[in-house]
């Protein structure tokens, strides 16, 4: 009887440990189709319309998730970043963006590579870590793939 209880307890411990490990690796399990919330650079100005001393002059950079109105509402130089959460290079670039911040006057819009196939087709994107620089009407003016050098500095050097 004691061996049977021990086997059951060990099996439950293994299942629980595997679940915790899977959650740590894969996150909350939210689907790519789930609504996303914008992620802003830590240097963003408060949402008030009056400039503060820290934000007077050039607008702080913005990093946000793609929405149907994101391109039209973007300020300054606009870059689309085609990102997949499972792509190591994409995660490296995003980590760099979040730690170093987006340069002033630049908006980087993160487009989910898997769920936004319509946007991928519109801009003819076939690879993650693709950055597209847009003009004020949303048309492509420049393209850069950061796959071989997945860093914010590589994007800045190539596109800004």
mmCIF file of C-alpha atoms in Angstrom:
data_model
loop_
_atom_site.group_PDB
_atom_site.id
_atom_site.type_symbol
_atom_site.label_atom_id
_atom_site.label_comp_id
_atom_site.label_asym_id
_atom_site.label_seq_id
_atom_site.Cartn_x
_atom_site.Cartn_y
_atom_site.Cartn_z
ATOM 1 C CA UNK A 1 0.000 0.000 0.000
ATOM 2 C CA UNK A 2 2.785 2.468 0.871
ATOM 3 C CA UNK A 3 4.502 1.877 -2.471
ATOM 4 C CA UNK A 4 1.270 2.612 -4.325
ATOM 5 C CA UNK A 5 0.791 5.900 -2.436
ATOM 6 C CA UNK A 6 4.417 6.821 -3.044
ATOM 7 C CA UNK A 7 4.062 6.182 -6.791
ATOM 8 C CA UNK A 8 0.903 8.317 -6.949
ATOM 9 C CA UNK A 9 2.540 11.164 -5.009
ATOM 10 C CA UNK A 10 5.628 11.040 -7.250
ATOM 11 C CA UNK A 11 3.478 11.033 -10.401
ATOM 12 C CA UNK A 12 1.549 14.068 -9.163
ATOM 13 C CA UNK A 13 4.798 15.843 -8.293
ATOM 14 C CA UNK A 14 6.187 15.193 -11.788
ATOM 15 C CA UNK A 15 2.971 16.448 -13.421
ATOM 16 C CA UNK A 16 2.913 19.559 -11.235
ATOM 17 C CA UNK A 17 6.607 20.236 -11.850
ATOM 18 C CA UNK A 18 6.149 19.843 -15.598
ATOM 19 C CA UNK A 19 3.198 22.220 -15.552
ATOM 20 C CA UNK A 20 5.186 24.859 -13.678
ATOM 21 C CA UNK A 21 8.131 24.454 -16.066
ATOM 22 C CA UNK A 22 5.860 24.709 -19.126
ATOM 23 C CA UNK A 23 4.223 27.850 -17.749
ATOM 24 C CA UNK A 24 7.641 29.397 -17.097
ATOM 25 C CA UNK A 25 8.832 28.633 -20.630
ATOM 26 C CA UNK A 26 5.674 29.378 -22.606
ATOM 27 C CA UNK A 27 4.090 32.075 -20.447
ATOM 28 C CA UNK A 28 0.423 32.457 -19.740
ATOM 29 C CA UNK A 29 -0.667 30.530 -22.815
ATOM 30 C CA UNK A 30 -2.547 33.452 -24.341
ATOM 31 C CA UNK A 31 -3.336 32.834 -27.968
ATOM 32 C CA UNK A 32 -1.814 35.053 -30.655
ATOM 33 C CA UNK A 33 -5.357 36.113 -31.578
ATOM 34 C CA UNK A 34 -5.982 37.479 -28.099
ATOM 35 C CA UNK A 35 -6.266 41.253 -27.972
ATOM 36 C CA UNK A 36 -2.903 42.772 -27.289
ATOM 37 C CA UNK A 37 -2.101 45.753 -25.175
ATOM 38 C CA UNK A 38 0.390 48.382 -26.260
ATOM 39 C CA UNK A 39 3.816 48.255 -24.696
ATOM 40 C CA UNK A 40 5.263 51.701 -24.386
ATOM 41 C CA UNK A 41 8.860 52.708 -23.948
ATOM 42 C CA UNK A 42 9.736 53.654 -20.385
ATOM 43 C CA UNK A 43 10.644 57.162 -21.537
ATOM 44 C CA UNK A 44 7.184 57.950 -22.866
ATOM 45 C CA UNK A 45 5.588 61.223 -21.917
ATOM 46 C CA UNK A 46 2.548 61.239 -19.644
ATOM 47 C CA UNK A 47 -0.782 61.234 -21.471
ATOM 48 C CA UNK A 48 -1.405 64.913 -20.784
ATOM 49 C CA UNK A 49 -1.398 67.261 -23.749
ATOM 50 C CA UNK A 50 0.833 69.855 -22.086
ATOM 51 C CA UNK A 51 4.557 69.200 -22.533
ATOM 52 C CA UNK A 52 6.570 68.657 -19.386
ATOM 53 C CA UNK A 53 10.201 69.750 -19.055
ATOM 54 C CA UNK A 54 11.349 66.183 -19.700
ATOM 55 C CA UNK A 55 9.288 65.881 -22.896
ATOM 56 C CA UNK A 56 9.637 69.338 -24.405
ATOM 57 C CA UNK A 57 11.303 69.237 -27.818
ATOM 58 C CA UNK A 58 11.468 65.926 -29.652
ATOM 59 C CA UNK A 59 8.763 63.415 -28.844
ATOM 60 C CA UNK A 60 9.891 60.334 -26.941
ATOM 61 C CA UNK A 61 10.021 57.082 -28.888
ATOM 62 C CA UNK A 62 7.098 54.669 -28.803
ATOM 63 C CA UNK A 63 6.949 50.862 -28.980
ATOM 64 C CA UNK A 64 3.433 49.493 -29.404
ATOM 65 C CA UNK A 65 1.496 46.529 -30.726
ATOM 66 C CA UNK A 66 -0.107 46.758 -34.150
ATOM 67 C CA UNK A 67 -3.730 47.839 -34.363
ATOM 68 C CA UNK A 68 -5.717 48.808 -37.433
ATOM 69 C CA UNK A 69 -5.181 52.492 -36.549
ATOM 70 C CA UNK A 70 -1.570 52.315 -35.320
ATOM 71 C CA UNK A 71 0.044 53.410 -38.595
ATOM 72 C CA UNK A 72 -2.338 56.334 -39.087
ATOM 73 C CA UNK A 73 -1.804 57.494 -35.492
ATOM 74 C CA UNK A 74 1.990 57.033 -35.428
ATOM 75 C CA UNK A 75 4.146 60.099 -34.850
ATOM 76 C CA UNK A 76 7.563 60.707 -36.375
ATOM 77 C CA UNK A 77 9.486 57.979 -38.176
ATOM 78 C CA UNK A 78 7.378 54.815 -38.304
ATOM 79 C CA UNK A 79 8.843 51.303 -38.374
ATOM 80 C CA UNK A 80 6.869 48.063 -38.548
ATOM 81 C CA UNK A 81 8.575 45.199 -36.682
ATOM 82 C CA UNK A 82 7.354 41.754 -37.777
ATOM 83 C CA UNK A 83 7.728 39.701 -34.614
ATOM 84 C CA UNK A 84 6.929 36.136 -33.580
ATOM 85 C CA UNK A 85 6.964 35.212 -29.886
ATOM 86 C CA UNK A 86 8.597 31.848 -30.670
ATOM 87 C CA UNK A 87 11.461 33.441 -32.683
ATOM 88 C CA UNK A 88 14.699 33.810 -30.643
ATOM 89 C CA UNK A 89 15.982 36.676 -32.801
ATOM 90 C CA UNK A 90 12.658 38.522 -32.424
ATOM 91 C CA UNK A 91 12.824 38.125 -28.658
ATOM 92 C CA UNK A 92 16.419 39.425 -28.677
ATOM 93 C CA UNK A 93 15.464 42.538 -30.654
ATOM 94 C CA UNK A 94 12.418 43.141 -28.461
ATOM 95 C CA UNK A 95 14.479 42.749 -25.292
ATOM 96 C CA UNK A 96 16.928 45.296 -26.678
ATOM 97 C CA UNK A 97 14.097 47.715 -27.517
ATOM 98 C CA UNK A 98 12.591 47.375 -24.051
ATOM 99 C CA UNK A 99 15.910 47.772 -22.233
ATOM 100 C CA UNK A 100 17.385 50.604 -24.314
ATOM 101 C CA UNK A 101 14.214 52.398 -25.365
ATOM 102 C CA UNK A 102 13.067 53.668 -28.728
ATOM 103 C CA UNK A 103 14.913 56.727 -30.051
ATOM 104 C CA UNK A 104 13.065 60.034 -29.782
ATOM 105 C CA UNK A 105 10.784 60.761 -32.707
ATOM 106 C CA UNK A 106 10.465 57.088 -33.696
ATOM 107 C CA UNK A 107 7.448 54.782 -33.420
ATOM 108 C CA UNK A 108 8.064 51.036 -33.665
ATOM 109 C CA UNK A 109 4.877 49.061 -34.251
ATOM 110 C CA UNK A 110 5.162 45.351 -33.433
ATOM 111 C CA UNK A 111 3.193 43.217 -35.908
ATOM 112 C CA UNK A 112 2.479 39.616 -34.877
ATOM 113 C CA UNK A 113 3.994 37.533 -37.674
ATOM 114 C CA UNK A 114 1.574 34.635 -37.195
ATOM 115 C CA UNK A 115 -1.774 36.303 -36.583
ATOM 116 C CA UNK A 116 -1.476 39.341 -38.889
ATOM 117 C CA UNK A 117 -1.001 37.580 -42.207
ATOM 118 C CA UNK A 118 -2.976 40.372 -43.884
ATOM 119 C CA UNK A 119 -0.295 42.900 -42.918
ATOM 120 C CA UNK A 120 2.476 40.480 -43.918
ATOM 121 C CA UNK A 121 0.900 40.134 -47.357
ATOM 122 C CA UNK A 122 0.352 43.875 -47.696
ATOM 123 C CA UNK A 123 4.078 44.525 -47.160
ATOM 124 C CA UNK A 124 5.289 41.238 -48.726
ATOM 125 C CA UNK A 125 7.051 40.059 -45.550
ATOM 126 C CA UNK A 126 8.260 36.446 -45.443
ATOM 127 C CA UNK A 127 10.656 36.471 -42.500
ATOM 128 C CA UNK A 128 10.495 37.391 -38.847
ATOM 129 C CA UNK A 129 12.676 40.289 -37.656
ATOM 130 C CA UNK A 130 11.757 42.272 -40.771
ATOM 131 C CA UNK A 131 11.535 46.020 -40.210
ATOM 132 C CA UNK A 132 9.654 48.207 -42.697
ATOM 133 C CA UNK A 133 10.118 51.987 -42.645
ATOM 134 C CA UNK A 134 6.946 53.784 -43.750
ATOM 135 C CA UNK A 135 6.290 57.219 -45.173
ATOM 136 C CA UNK A 136 3.468 59.386 -43.827
ATOM 137 C CA UNK A 137 0.922 57.636 -46.066
ATOM 138 C CA UNK A 138 1.895 54.147 -44.855
ATOM 139 C CA UNK A 139 3.882 53.155 -47.935
ATOM 140 C CA UNK A 140 7.174 51.291 -47.629
ATOM 141 C CA UNK A 141 10.297 53.375 -48.141
ATOM 142 C CA UNK A 142 12.923 51.011 -46.709
ATOM 143 C CA UNK A 143 13.288 47.425 -45.494
ATOM 144 C CA UNK A 144 15.762 45.739 -43.147
ATOM 145 C CA UNK A 145 15.908 42.171 -41.823
ATOM 146 C CA UNK A 146 17.616 41.986 -38.426
ATOM 147 C CA UNK A 147 17.849 38.178 -38.382
ATOM 148 C CA UNK A 148 21.656 37.966 -38.569
ATOM 149 C CA UNK A 149 22.201 40.880 -36.170
ATOM 150 C CA UNK A 150 19.141 40.969 -33.903
ATOM 151 C CA UNK A 151 19.770 44.240 -32.090
ATOM 152 C CA UNK A 152 18.192 47.663 -31.867
ATOM 153 C CA UNK A 153 21.514 49.226 -32.841
ATOM 154 C CA UNK A 154 21.567 47.275 -36.123
ATOM 155 C CA UNK A 155 18.082 48.593 -36.913
ATOM 156 C CA UNK A 156 19.105 52.158 -36.035
ATOM 157 C CA UNK A 157 22.278 51.921 -38.134
ATOM 158 C CA UNK A 158 20.404 50.550 -41.139
ATOM 159 C CA UNK A 159 17.231 52.622 -41.043
ATOM 160 C CA UNK A 160 17.577 55.842 -39.040
#
